[in-house]
Amino acid sequence: MIYLDNAATTKPDVRAFELAGVYATEKFYNPSALYKEGFALQSELKKARSALLSKVADETAFELVFTSCGTESDNQAIFSFARRGNAVTTEGEHSAVLSPFAELKNRGIAQPRYAPLQKDGRVDVEKLLALVDDKTSFVSVMHVNNEVGAINDINAIAKLVKQKNPRVIFHSDGVQAYGKIPFRLGKEIDLYSISAHKIGGLKGVGALIKRKALTLPAYLIGGGQEAGRRSGTENTFGIMQFVYAAENKFASLKEDATRLTAYREKLWSLLDKEVYTRLSSEDGTPYILSVSAVGLRGEILLHMANDQGLIVGTGSACSSNAKTRFSRVILACGYDEKTADGTLRLSFSPETTEEEIENAACILNAIGRDLKKRMK
Ligand code: PLP
């Protein structure tokens, strides 16, 4: 089986799994317990926090709150800081941001505003800035788009937003960026969401990185874990497995990005241009290549590929329950419904091999040509 749906989730890092095993079997204590075994775990959690945070941020300015997933981190950021007036985001966001933004309106908290995308999937910065005014409390711009892989220069965008309104709290969904592209959080970013299962960690572990100076209200109230901001007994095994997986990913981040860029380009060069149109731009993340078999249905191709031993996505796995079959992100990039309907998202991991890329291209060409012939 060739697995090219790594933007949906990655195979857990087995080495990290083994190293973290001790936290499931021997060090199973509650980190809040007062005896020394519990206390020792608390200090290991502190180190875990620091290990994950230091990869992307200056630890004197930022801190990290563990959550259960990227979705929770996004929700916590939005519902904690979107207040009064309006809140601005982009049309390219994952549903973990878009749905809470819609909810801001439903609950009468703030008016959501949506900035359009450019053809390559990055936000149109001028139009985003035009939406920010003195009544804007919160701005959220994703770092790497999960459908087309476009990279927003969030440090630069946050700076421009704060020049317009210094009181804005700036959040970025970094779920598809963390551990994949080189990056450090700039001083204008206030909040940054990450998730373990996109980089070899387990599902059920995420974090919200926050500027220390920012007071984060309690999201879950109870035992007072995470300094009272997110109660619930910590998932020590999942957290430690996340740390080990992140150590592995960051150790080879640049080499992996260079190799996967070459694979992404190779895959595109091998695909039949009579069938496939490229949607992802060359300066997007090395981890995603979105293409469209314009006039064919991506979903049918997905199943045909599946039967041939190739797993791919059609867009965001989390929108597969959506009412419309067209990806709103592809439409927001300015493509028509036919292009959106034919979309396939091919997403890689450092474990992806060149041979898999070549075989995937053969399968995609064969099924694309076959379906095209049958559609005539
Ligand atoms: N944000 C982005 C950009 C994503 O790609 C995803 C998952 O696909 C999420 C948020 C949600 O993360 P999680 O699955 O950890 O809730």
mmCIF file of C-alpha atoms and ligand atoms in Angstrom:
data_model
loop_
_atom_site.group_PDB
_atom_site.id
_atom_site.type_symbol
_atom_site.label_atom_id
_atom_site.label_comp_id
_atom_site.label_asym_id
_atom_site.label_seq_id
_atom_site.Cartn_x
_atom_site.Cartn_y
_atom_site.Cartn_z
ATOM 1 C CA MET A 1 0.000 0.000 0.000
ATOM 2 C CA ILE A 2 1.347 3.446 -0.911
ATOM 3 C CA TYR A 3 0.141 6.047 1.573
ATOM 4 C CA LEU A 4 -0.048 9.599 0.188
ATOM 5 C CA ASP A 5 -2.587 11.098 2.582
ATOM 6 C CA ASN A 6 -0.149 12.301 5.228
ATOM 7 C CA ALA A 7 -1.827 15.720 5.519
ATOM 8 C CA ALA A 8 -4.854 13.870 6.965
ATOM 9 C CA THR A 9 -2.729 11.941 9.430
ATOM 10 C CA THR A 10 0.690 10.332 9.549
ATOM 11 C CA LYS A 11 1.723 6.842 10.537
ATOM 12 C CA PRO A 12 2.892 7.070 14.166
ATOM 13 C CA ASP A 13 6.663 7.241 14.545
ATOM 14 C CA VAL A 14 7.552 3.740 15.783
ATOM 15 C CA ARG A 15 10.841 4.788 17.438
ATOM 16 C CA ALA A 16 8.988 7.510 19.340
ATOM 17 C CA PHE A 17 6.310 5.001 20.259
ATOM 18 C CA GLU A 18 8.878 2.636 21.746
ATOM 19 C CA LEU A 19 10.700 5.375 23.662
ATOM 20 C CA ALA A 20 7.432 6.700 25.099
ATOM 21 C CA GLY A 21 6.254 3.187 26.025
ATOM 22 C CA VAL A 22 7.619 3.553 29.529
ATOM 23 C CA TYR A 23 5.057 6.311 30.198
ATOM 24 C CA ALA A 24 2.218 3.892 29.441
ATOM 25 C CA THR A 25 3.571 0.933 31.390
ATOM 26 C CA GLU A 26 5.921 1.958 34.228
ATOM 27 C CA LYS A 27 5.527 5.724 34.659
ATOM 28 C CA PHE A 28 1.764 5.588 34.515
ATOM 29 C CA TYR A 29 1.215 7.812 37.567
ATOM 30 C CA ASN A 30 -0.948 10.880 37.675
ATOM 31 C CA PRO A 31 1.406 13.858 37.164
ATOM 32 C CA SER A 32 -0.623 15.835 39.730
ATOM 33 C CA ALA A 33 -0.072 13.216 42.453
ATOM 34 C CA LEU A 34 1.922 14.396 45.465
ATOM 35 C CA TYR A 35 4.165 11.336 45.885
ATOM 36 C CA LYS A 36 7.557 11.469 44.236
ATOM 37 C CA GLU A 37 6.577 9.368 41.181
ATOM 38 C CA GLY A 38 3.863 11.888 40.300
ATOM 39 C CA PHE A 39 6.104 14.827 41.032
ATOM 40 C CA ALA A 40 8.838 13.397 38.788
ATOM 41 C CA LEU A 41 6.342 13.163 35.938
ATOM 42 C CA GLN A 42 5.375 16.791 36.442
ATOM 43 C CA SER A 43 8.968 17.849 35.864
ATOM 44 C CA GLU A 44 9.195 15.570 32.815
ATOM 45 C CA LEU A 45 6.116 17.306 31.431
ATOM 46 C CA LYS A 46 7.846 20.628 31.974
ATOM 47 C CA LYS A 47 10.788 19.408 29.901
ATOM 48 C CA ALA A 48 8.386 18.083 27.243
ATOM 49 C CA ARG A 49 6.753 21.496 27.002
ATOM 50 C CA SER A 50 10.109 23.151 26.605
ATOM 51 C CA ALA A 51 11.290 20.614 23.991
ATOM 52 C CA LEU A 52 8.252 21.237 21.764
ATOM 53 C CA LEU A 53 8.205 24.991 22.280
ATOM 54 C CA SER A 54 11.904 25.652 21.723
ATOM 55 C CA LYS A 55 11.679 24.210 18.199
ATOM 56 C CA VAL A 56 9.719 27.225 16.973
ATOM 57 C CA ALA A 57 9.758 29.916 19.654
ATOM 58 C CA ASP A 58 11.807 31.899 22.108
ATOM 59 C CA GLU A 59 11.008 30.351 25.475
ATOM 60 C CA THR A 60 11.403 33.619 27.326
ATOM 61 C CA ALA A 61 8.491 35.097 25.364
ATOM 62 C CA PHE A 62 6.214 32.087 24.729
ATOM 63 C CA GLU A 63 4.764 29.159 26.657
ATOM 64 C CA LEU A 64 2.870 26.030 25.653
ATOM 65 C CA VAL A 65 -0.444 24.613 26.834
ATOM 66 C CA PHE A 66 -1.193 20.966 26.017
ATOM 67 C CA THR A 67 -4.569 20.254 24.432
ATOM 68 C CA SER A 68 -6.230 17.201 22.914
ATOM 69 C CA CYS A 69 -5.786 18.203 19.244
ATOM 70 C CA GLY A 70 -5.287 21.025 16.761
ATOM 71 C CA THR A 71 -9.043 21.603 16.671
ATOM 72 C CA GLU A 72 -9.141 22.205 20.422
ATOM 73 C CA SER A 73 -6.183 24.607 20.197
ATOM 74 C CA ASP A 74 -7.927 26.591 17.439
ATOM 75 C CA ASN A 75 -11.220 26.668 19.368
ATOM 76 C CA GLN A 76 -9.497 27.732 22.564
ATOM 77 C CA ALA A 77 -7.695 30.575 20.806
ATOM 78 C CA ILE A 78 -10.807 31.833 19.016
ATOM 79 C CA PHE A 79 -13.305 31.604 21.853
ATOM 80 C CA SER A 80 -10.818 33.069 24.327
ATOM 81 C CA PHE A 81 -9.966 36.208 22.388
ATOM 82 C CA ALA A 82 -12.573 37.033 19.735
ATOM 83 C CA ARG A 83 -14.557 39.735 21.516
ATOM 84 C CA ARG A 84 -16.745 42.718 20.635
ATOM 85 C CA GLY A 85 -16.846 44.171 17.098
ATOM 86 C CA ASN A 86 -15.372 41.846 14.531
ATOM 87 C CA ALA A 87 -12.913 39.000 14.060
ATOM 88 C CA VAL A 88 -11.042 38.415 10.812
ATOM 89 C CA THR A 89 -9.893 35.179 9.197
ATOM 90 C CA THR A 90 -9.347 33.808 5.692
ATOM 91 C CA GLU A 91 -11.439 31.761 3.284
ATOM 92 C CA GLY A 92 -8.686 29.145 3.233
ATOM 93 C CA GLU A 93 -8.914 28.046 6.856
ATOM 94 C CA HIS A 94 -9.517 24.526 8.089
ATOM 95 C CA SER A 95 -12.977 23.889 9.514
ATOM 96 C CA ALA A 96 -11.366 23.918 12.991
ATOM 97 C CA VAL A 97 -11.154 27.701 12.510
ATOM 98 C CA LEU A 98 -14.018 28.377 10.092
ATOM 99 C CA SER A 99 -16.697 26.645 12.161
ATOM 100 C CA PRO A 100 -15.814 28.482 15.407
ATOM 101 C CA PHE A 101 -15.815 31.733 13.388
ATOM 102 C CA ALA A 102 -19.351 30.959 12.177
ATOM 103 C CA GLU A 103 -20.223 30.226 15.807
ATOM 104 C CA LEU A 104 -18.955 33.658 16.871
ATOM 105 C CA LYS A 105 -21.798 35.088 14.816
ATOM 106 C CA ASN A 106 -24.380 32.508 15.976
ATOM 107 C CA ARG A 107 -23.584 33.266 19.610
ATOM 108 C CA GLY A 108 -23.533 37.017 19.035
ATOM 109 C CA ILE A 109 -19.900 37.284 20.201
ATOM 110 C CA ALA A 110 -18.370 39.020 17.174
ATOM 111 C CA GLN A 111 -18.956 39.559 13.473
ATOM 112 C CA PRO A 112 -16.769 37.217 11.427
ATOM 113 C CA ARG A 113 -14.990 38.645 8.380
ATOM 114 C CA TYR A 114 -13.327 36.510 5.724
ATOM 115 C CA ALA A 115 -10.375 37.584 3.601
ATOM 116 C CA PRO A 116 -10.219 36.124 0.082
ATOM 117 C CA LEU A 117 -7.418 33.969 -1.292
ATOM 118 C CA GLN A 118 -5.096 34.421 -4.215
ATOM 119 C CA LYS A 119 -4.982 31.764 -6.929
ATOM 120 C CA ASP A 120 -2.065 29.997 -5.195
ATOM 121 C CA GLY A 121 -4.039 29.625 -1.945
ATOM 122 C CA ARG A 122 -2.268 32.320 0.073
ATOM 123 C CA VAL A 123 -4.435 34.989 1.641
ATOM 124 C CA ASP A 124 -4.726 38.290 -0.240
ATOM 125 C CA VAL A 125 -2.917 40.390 2.360
ATOM 126 C CA GLU A 126 -4.183 43.764 1.143
ATOM 127 C CA LYS A 127 -7.783 42.586 1.303
ATOM 128 C CA LEU A 128 -7.175 41.054 4.732
ATOM 129 C CA LEU A 129 -5.786 44.348 6.004
ATOM 130 C CA ALA A 130 -8.783 46.203 4.577
ATOM 131 C CA LEU A 131 -11.004 44.090 6.866
ATOM 132 C CA VAL A 132 -9.033 45.001 9.987
ATOM 133 C CA ASP A 133 -10.261 48.139 11.735
ATOM 134 C CA ASP A 134 -10.352 49.579 15.229
ATOM 135 C CA LYS A 135 -13.206 47.197 16.131
ATOM 136 C CA THR A 136 -11.192 44.062 15.270
ATOM 137 C CA SER A 137 -10.323 42.009 18.353
ATOM 138 C CA PHE A 138 -8.884 38.880 16.765
ATOM 139 C CA VAL A 139 -7.220 37.812 13.500
ATOM 140 C CA SER A 140 -6.498 34.212 12.506
ATOM 141 C CA VAL A 141 -4.417 33.345 9.429
ATOM 142 C CA MET A 142 -3.316 29.764 8.839
ATOM 143 C CA HIS A 143 0.373 29.094 8.327
ATOM 144 C CA VAL A 144 0.257 26.261 5.747
ATOM 145 C CA ASN A 145 -2.961 25.524 3.898
ATOM 146 C CA ASN A 146 -3.978 21.882 4.331
ATOM 147 C CA GLU A 147 -5.574 21.533 0.890
ATOM 148 C CA VAL A 148 -3.184 23.189 -1.554
ATOM 149 C CA GLY A 149 -0.135 23.639 0.695
ATOM 150 C CA ALA A 150 0.206 27.424 0.248
ATOM 151 C CA ILE A 151 2.447 29.055 2.859
ATOM 152 C CA ASN A 152 1.351 32.370 4.381
ATOM 153 C CA ASP A 153 4.144 34.611 5.664
ATOM 154 C CA ILE A 154 2.435 34.870 9.039
ATOM 155 C CA ASN A 155 5.206 36.869 10.736
ATOM 156 C CA ALA A 156 4.948 39.585 8.079
ATOM 157 C CA ILE A 157 1.129 39.477 8.049
ATOM 158 C CA ALA A 158 0.924 39.732 11.863
ATOM 159 C CA LYS A 159 3.231 42.745 11.778
ATOM 160 C CA LEU A 160 1.058 44.537 9.203
ATOM 161 C CA VAL A 161 -2.120 43.683 11.113
ATOM 162 C CA LYS A 162 -0.669 45.103 14.342
ATOM 163 C CA GLN A 163 0.481 48.237 12.561
ATOM 164 C CA LYS A 164 -3.152 48.797 11.680
ATOM 165 C CA ASN A 165 -4.548 47.854 15.075
ATOM 166 C CA PRO A 166 -2.030 47.089 17.856
ATOM 167 C CA ARG A 167 -4.776 45.703 20.117
ATOM 168 C CA VAL A 168 -5.541 42.761 17.821
ATOM 169 C CA ILE A 169 -4.714 39.275 19.120
ATOM 170 C CA PHE A 170 -3.083 37.392 16.241
ATOM 171 C CA HIS A 171 -3.488 33.609 15.970
ATOM 172 C CA SER A 172 -2.171 31.176 13.411
ATOM 173 C CA ASP A 173 -3.112 27.556 12.789
ATOM 174 C CA GLY A 174 0.304 25.938 12.426
ATOM 175 C CA VAL A 175 -0.942 22.344 12.261
ATOM 176 C CA GLN A 176 0.432 21.689 8.739
ATOM 177 C CA ALA A 177 3.618 23.686 9.326
ATOM 178 C CA TYR A 178 5.050 22.543 12.661
ATOM 179 C CA GLY A 179 7.873 20.036 12.128
ATOM 180 C CA LYS A 180 7.657 20.417 8.360
ATOM 181 C CA ILE A 181 8.927 23.822 7.297
ATOM 182 C CA PRO A 182 11.692 25.949 8.893
ATOM 183 C CA PHE A 183 10.113 28.697 10.960
ATOM 184 C CA ARG A 184 10.367 30.749 14.170
ATOM 185 C CA LEU A 185 7.462 32.634 15.729
ATOM 186 C CA GLY A 186 7.909 36.384 15.350
ATOM 187 C CA LYS A 187 7.111 38.865 18.069
ATOM 188 C CA GLU A 188 3.756 39.884 16.589
ATOM 189 C CA ILE A 189 2.261 36.370 16.802
ATOM 190 C CA ASP A 190 0.238 35.788 19.965
ATOM 191 C CA LEU A 191 -1.079 32.240 19.538
ATOM 192 C CA TYR A 192 -0.063 29.236 17.423
ATOM 193 C CA SER A 193 -1.847 25.848 17.189
ATOM 194 C CA ILE A 194 -0.047 22.563 16.629
ATOM 195 C CA SER A 195 -1.072 18.891 16.472
ATOM 196 C CA ALA A 196 0.909 15.692 17.089
ATOM 197 C CA HIS A 197 -0.625 13.328 14.560
ATOM 198 C CA LYS A 198 0.527 15.347 11.555
ATOM 199 C CA ILE A 199 4.187 14.615 12.339
ATOM 200 C CA GLY A 200 4.273 11.028 13.535
ATOM 201 C CA GLY A 201 2.609 11.669 16.895
ATOM 202 C CA LEU A 202 -0.633 10.145 18.083
ATOM 203 C CA LYS A 203 -4.150 11.406 17.544
ATOM 204 C CA GLY A 204 -5.462 13.082 20.675
ATOM 205 C CA VAL A 205 -2.489 15.322 21.448
ATOM 206 C CA GLY A 206 -2.051 18.954 20.474
ATOM 207 C CA ALA A 207 -0.853 22.215 21.925
ATOM 208 C CA LEU A 208 -1.572 25.905 21.898
ATOM 209 C CA ILE A 209 1.556 28.038 21.968
ATOM 210 C CA LYS A 210 0.878 31.413 23.528
ATOM 211 C CA ARG A 211 2.693 34.617 24.247
ATOM 212 C CA LYS A 212 3.497 34.633 27.974
ATOM 213 C CA ALA A 213 2.164 38.130 28.478
ATOM 214 C CA LEU A 214 -1.273 37.060 27.224
ATOM 215 C CA THR A 215 -3.730 35.814 29.849
ATOM 216 C CA LEU A 216 -5.437 32.722 28.496
ATOM 217 C CA PRO A 217 -8.811 32.092 30.162
ATOM 218 C CA ALA A 218 -9.529 28.568 31.418
ATOM 219 C CA TYR A 219 -11.036 26.507 28.615
ATOM 220 C CA LEU A 220 -11.766 23.318 30.546
ATOM 221 C CA ILE A 221 -12.383 23.857 34.219
ATOM 222 C CA GLY A 222 -11.626 21.206 36.812
ATOM 223 C CA GLY A 223 -8.423 19.960 38.412
ATOM 224 C CA GLY A 224 -6.424 23.006 37.354
ATOM 225 C CA GLN A 225 -3.858 21.264 35.137
ATOM 226 C CA GLU A 226 -1.904 23.344 32.585
ATOM 227 C CA ALA A 227 -1.733 26.171 35.126
ATOM 228 C CA GLY A 228 -5.522 26.219 35.293
ATOM 229 C CA ARG A 229 -5.952 26.912 31.575
ATOM 230 C CA ARG A 230 -6.935 23.425 30.493
ATOM 231 C CA SER A 231 -7.957 20.996 33.180
ATOM 232 C CA GLY A 232 -7.834 17.242 32.639
ATOM 233 C CA THR A 233 -5.235 14.631 33.601
ATOM 234 C CA GLU A 234 -2.362 14.950 31.145
ATOM 235 C CA ASN A 235 -1.928 12.325 28.418
ATOM 236 C CA THR A 236 1.690 11.670 29.428
ATOM 237 C CA PHE A 237 2.263 8.820 26.971
ATOM 238 C CA GLY A 238 0.839 10.807 24.037
ATOM 239 C CA ILE A 239 2.738 13.927 25.023
ATOM 240 C CA MET A 240 6.069 12.115 25.348
ATOM 241 C CA GLN A 241 5.498 10.280 22.076
ATOM 242 C CA PHE A 242 4.809 13.697 20.475
ATOM 243 C CA VAL A 243 8.098 15.003 21.891
ATOM 244 C CA TYR A 244 10.144 12.076 20.546
ATOM 245 C CA ALA A 245 8.409 12.277 17.154
ATOM 246 C CA ALA A 246 9.039 16.032 16.999
ATOM 247 C CA GLU A 247 12.731 15.537 17.915
ATOM 248 C CA ASN A 248 13.042 13.149 14.961
ATOM 249 C CA LYS A 249 11.214 15.452 12.571
ATOM 250 C CA PHE A 250 13.098 18.603 13.523
ATOM 251 C CA ALA A 251 16.474 16.794 13.391
ATOM 252 C CA SER A 252 16.072 16.284 9.622
ATOM 253 C CA LEU A 253 13.550 19.015 8.806
ATOM 254 C CA LYS A 254 15.639 20.798 6.166
ATOM 255 C CA GLU A 255 16.905 17.620 4.454
ATOM 256 C CA ASP A 256 13.382 16.187 4.439
ATOM 257 C CA ALA A 257 11.978 19.398 2.955
ATOM 258 C CA THR A 258 14.623 19.398 0.189
ATOM 259 C CA ARG A 259 14.038 15.729 -0.645
ATOM 260 C CA LEU A 260 10.244 16.022 -0.587
ATOM 261 C CA THR A 261 10.351 19.120 -2.797
ATOM 262 C CA ALA A 262 12.251 17.014 -5.340
ATOM 263 C CA TYR A 263 9.712 14.163 -4.970
ATOM 264 C CA ARG A 264 6.779 16.558 -5.298
ATOM 265 C CA GLU A 265 8.264 17.947 -8.514
ATOM 266 C CA LYS A 266 9.078 14.455 -9.781
ATOM 267 C CA LEU A 267 5.527 13.314 -9.167
ATOM 268 C CA TRP A 268 4.178 16.315 -11.016
ATOM 269 C CA SER A 269 6.602 15.778 -13.919
ATOM 270 C CA LEU A 270 5.437 12.154 -14.229
ATOM 271 C CA LEU A 271 1.715 12.922 -14.192
ATOM 272 C CA ASP A 272 -0.151 12.984 -17.507
ATOM 273 C CA LYS A 273 -0.903 16.654 -18.251
ATOM 274 C CA GLU A 274 -3.781 15.569 -20.512
ATOM 275 C CA VAL A 275 -5.512 14.401 -17.327
ATOM 276 C CA TYR A 276 -4.116 16.451 -14.448
ATOM 277 C CA THR A 277 -3.820 20.186 -13.796
ATOM 278 C CA ARG A 278 -1.567 21.405 -11.006
ATOM 279 C CA LEU A 279 -3.168 23.456 -8.212
ATOM 280 C CA SER A 280 -0.320 23.674 -5.672
ATOM 281 C CA SER A 281 2.325 26.256 -6.392
ATOM 282 C CA GLU A 282 6.054 25.507 -6.380
ATOM 283 C CA ASP A 283 6.706 27.728 -3.376
ATOM 284 C CA GLY A 284 4.141 25.913 -1.212
ATOM 285 C CA THR A 285 4.920 23.236 1.370
ATOM 286 C CA PRO A 286 7.029 20.331 0.066
ATOM 287 C CA TYR A 287 4.535 18.013 1.789
ATOM 288 C CA ILE A 288 1.480 18.622 -0.438
ATOM 289 C CA LEU A 289 0.792 18.390 -4.160
ATOM 290 C CA SER A 290 -2.802 19.139 -5.114
ATOM 291 C CA VAL A 291 -3.863 18.395 -8.650
ATOM 292 C CA SER A 292 -7.185 18.314 -10.423
ATOM 293 C CA ALA A 293 -8.432 15.867 -13.018
ATOM 294 C CA VAL A 294 -10.700 18.579 -14.417
ATOM 295 C CA GLY A 295 -14.022 17.134 -15.606
ATOM 296 C CA LEU A 296 -13.595 13.900 -13.606
ATOM 297 C CA ARG A 297 -14.661 13.258 -10.028
ATOM 298 C CA GLY A 298 -11.845 13.212 -7.515
ATOM 299 C CA GLU A 299 -13.853 10.970 -5.233
ATOM 300 C CA ILE A 300 -14.171 8.279 -7.919
ATOM 301 C CA LEU A 301 -10.433 8.514 -8.624
ATOM 302 C CA LEU A 302 -9.752 8.200 -4.904
ATOM 303 C CA HIS A 303 -11.640 4.888 -4.798
ATOM 304 C CA MET A 304 -10.028 3.637 -8.021
ATOM 305 C CA ALA A 305 -6.586 4.478 -6.590
ATOM 306 C CA ASN A 306 -7.531 2.749 -3.343
ATOM 307 C CA ASP A 307 -8.347 -0.436 -5.290
ATOM 308 C CA GLN A 308 -4.885 -0.236 -6.892
ATOM 309 C CA GLY A 309 -3.146 0.068 -3.506
ATOM 310 C CA LEU A 310 -2.688 3.835 -3.453
ATOM 311 C CA ILE A 311 -4.213 5.991 -0.722
ATOM 312 C CA VAL A 312 -4.743 9.673 -1.577
ATOM 313 C CA GLY A 313 -7.061 12.431 -0.375
ATOM 314 C CA THR A 314 -9.507 14.684 -2.168
ATOM 315 C CA GLY A 315 -8.986 17.726 0.043
ATOM 316 C CA SER A 316 -9.439 18.112 3.733
ATOM 317 C CA ALA A 317 -10.328 14.766 5.342
ATOM 318 C CA CYS A 318 -12.253 16.727 7.959
ATOM 319 C CA SER A 319 -14.604 18.190 5.339
ATOM 320 C CA SER A 320 -15.655 14.800 4.025
ATOM 321 C CA ASN A 321 -18.893 15.247 5.981
ATOM 322 C CA ALA A 322 -19.572 18.621 4.385
ATOM 323 C CA LYS A 323 -22.843 19.106 2.494
ATOM 324 C CA THR A 324 -21.240 20.324 -0.717
ATOM 325 C CA ARG A 325 -18.967 17.983 -2.603
ATOM 326 C CA PHE A 326 -16.804 20.868 -3.798
ATOM 327 C CA SER A 327 -13.858 22.005 -1.748
ATOM 328 C CA ARG A 328 -14.595 25.575 -0.640
ATOM 329 C CA VAL A 329 -10.838 26.240 -0.483
ATOM 330 C CA ILE A 330 -10.289 25.316 -4.138
ATOM 331 C CA LEU A 331 -13.282 27.500 -5.084
ATOM 332 C CA ALA A 332 -11.875 30.312 -2.915
ATOM 333 C CA CYS A 333 -8.643 30.100 -4.939
ATOM 334 C CA GLY A 334 -10.769 31.072 -7.945
ATOM 335 C CA TYR A 335 -11.100 27.664 -9.619
ATOM 336 C CA ASP A 336 -14.431 26.537 -11.069
ATOM 337 C CA GLU A 337 -16.581 23.678 -9.711
ATOM 338 C CA LYS A 338 -15.281 21.216 -12.314
ATOM 339 C CA THR A 339 -11.729 21.804 -11.118
ATOM 340 C CA ALA A 340 -12.770 21.610 -7.475
ATOM 341 C CA ASP A 341 -14.641 18.359 -8.122
ATOM 342 C CA GLY A 342 -11.613 16.731 -9.763
ATOM 343 C CA THR A 343 -9.196 17.569 -6.952
ATOM 344 C CA LEU A 344 -6.811 15.018 -5.514
ATOM 345 C CA ARG A 345 -4.494 15.887 -2.649
ATOM 346 C CA LEU A 346 -1.251 13.920 -2.624
ATOM 347 C CA SER A 347 0.573 14.454 0.637
ATOM 348 C CA PHE A 348 3.896 13.080 1.757
ATOM 349 C CA SER A 349 5.908 12.269 4.852
ATOM 350 C CA PRO A 350 9.655 11.851 5.337
ATOM 351 C CA GLU A 351 9.032 8.099 5.019
ATOM 352 C CA THR A 352 7.729 8.498 1.444
ATOM 353 C CA THR A 353 10.163 6.889 -1.013
ATOM 354 C CA GLU A 354 11.078 7.765 -4.603
ATOM 355 C CA GLU A 355 9.839 4.353 -5.720
ATOM 356 C CA GLU A 356 6.452 5.060 -4.157
ATOM 357 C CA ILE A 357 6.318 8.384 -6.018
ATOM 358 C CA GLU A 358 7.023 6.633 -9.333
ATOM 359 C CA ASN A 359 4.470 3.893 -8.683
ATOM 360 C CA ALA A 360 1.873 6.432 -7.524
ATOM 361 C CA ALA A 361 2.317 8.368 -10.779
ATOM 362 C CA CYS A 362 1.777 5.164 -12.822
ATOM 363 C CA ILE A 363 -1.414 4.358 -10.904
ATOM 364 C CA LEU A 364 -2.759 7.921 -11.118
ATOM 365 C CA ASN A 365 -2.082 8.087 -14.857
ATOM 366 C CA ALA A 366 -3.685 4.709 -15.497
ATOM 367 C CA ILE A 367 -6.867 5.416 -13.517
ATOM 368 C CA GLY A 368 -7.141 8.989 -14.819
ATOM 369 C CA ARG A 369 -6.858 7.871 -18.449
ATOM 370 C CA ASP A 370 -9.260 4.983 -17.823
ATOM 371 C CA LEU A 371 -11.935 7.179 -16.225
ATOM 372 C CA LYS A 372 -11.525 9.824 -18.909
ATOM 373 C CA LYS A 373 -12.094 7.217 -21.615
ATOM 374 C CA ARG A 374 -15.168 5.902 -19.831
ATOM 375 C CA MET A 375 -16.593 9.406 -19.464
ATOM 376 C CA LYS A 376 -16.506 10.023 -23.237
HETATM 377 N N1 PLP B 1 -5.858 22.742 11.158
HETATM 378 C C1 PLP B 1 -5.358 22.225 10.029
HETATM 379 C C2 PLP B 1 -4.713 23.131 9.028
HETATM 380 C C3 PLP B 1 -5.451 20.856 9.775
HETATM 381 O O1 PLP B 1 -4.958 20.341 8.642
HETATM 382 C C4 PLP B 1 -6.079 20.033 10.744
HETATM 383 C C5 PLP B 1 -6.262 18.584 10.501
HETATM 384 O O2 PLP B 1 -6.459 18.156 9.371
HETATM 385 C C6 PLP B 1 -6.559 20.636 11.914
HETATM 386 C C7 PLP B 1 -6.431 21.985 12.093
HETATM 387 C C8 PLP B 1 -7.218 19.831 12.977
HETATM 388 O O3 PLP B 1 -6.238 19.140 13.729
HETATM 389 P P1 PLP B 1 -6.670 17.896 14.638
HETATM 390 O O4 PLP B 1 -6.961 16.775 13.705
HETATM 391 O O5 PLP B 1 -5.468 17.639 15.499
HETATM 392 O O6 PLP B 1 -7.842 18.320 15.417
#
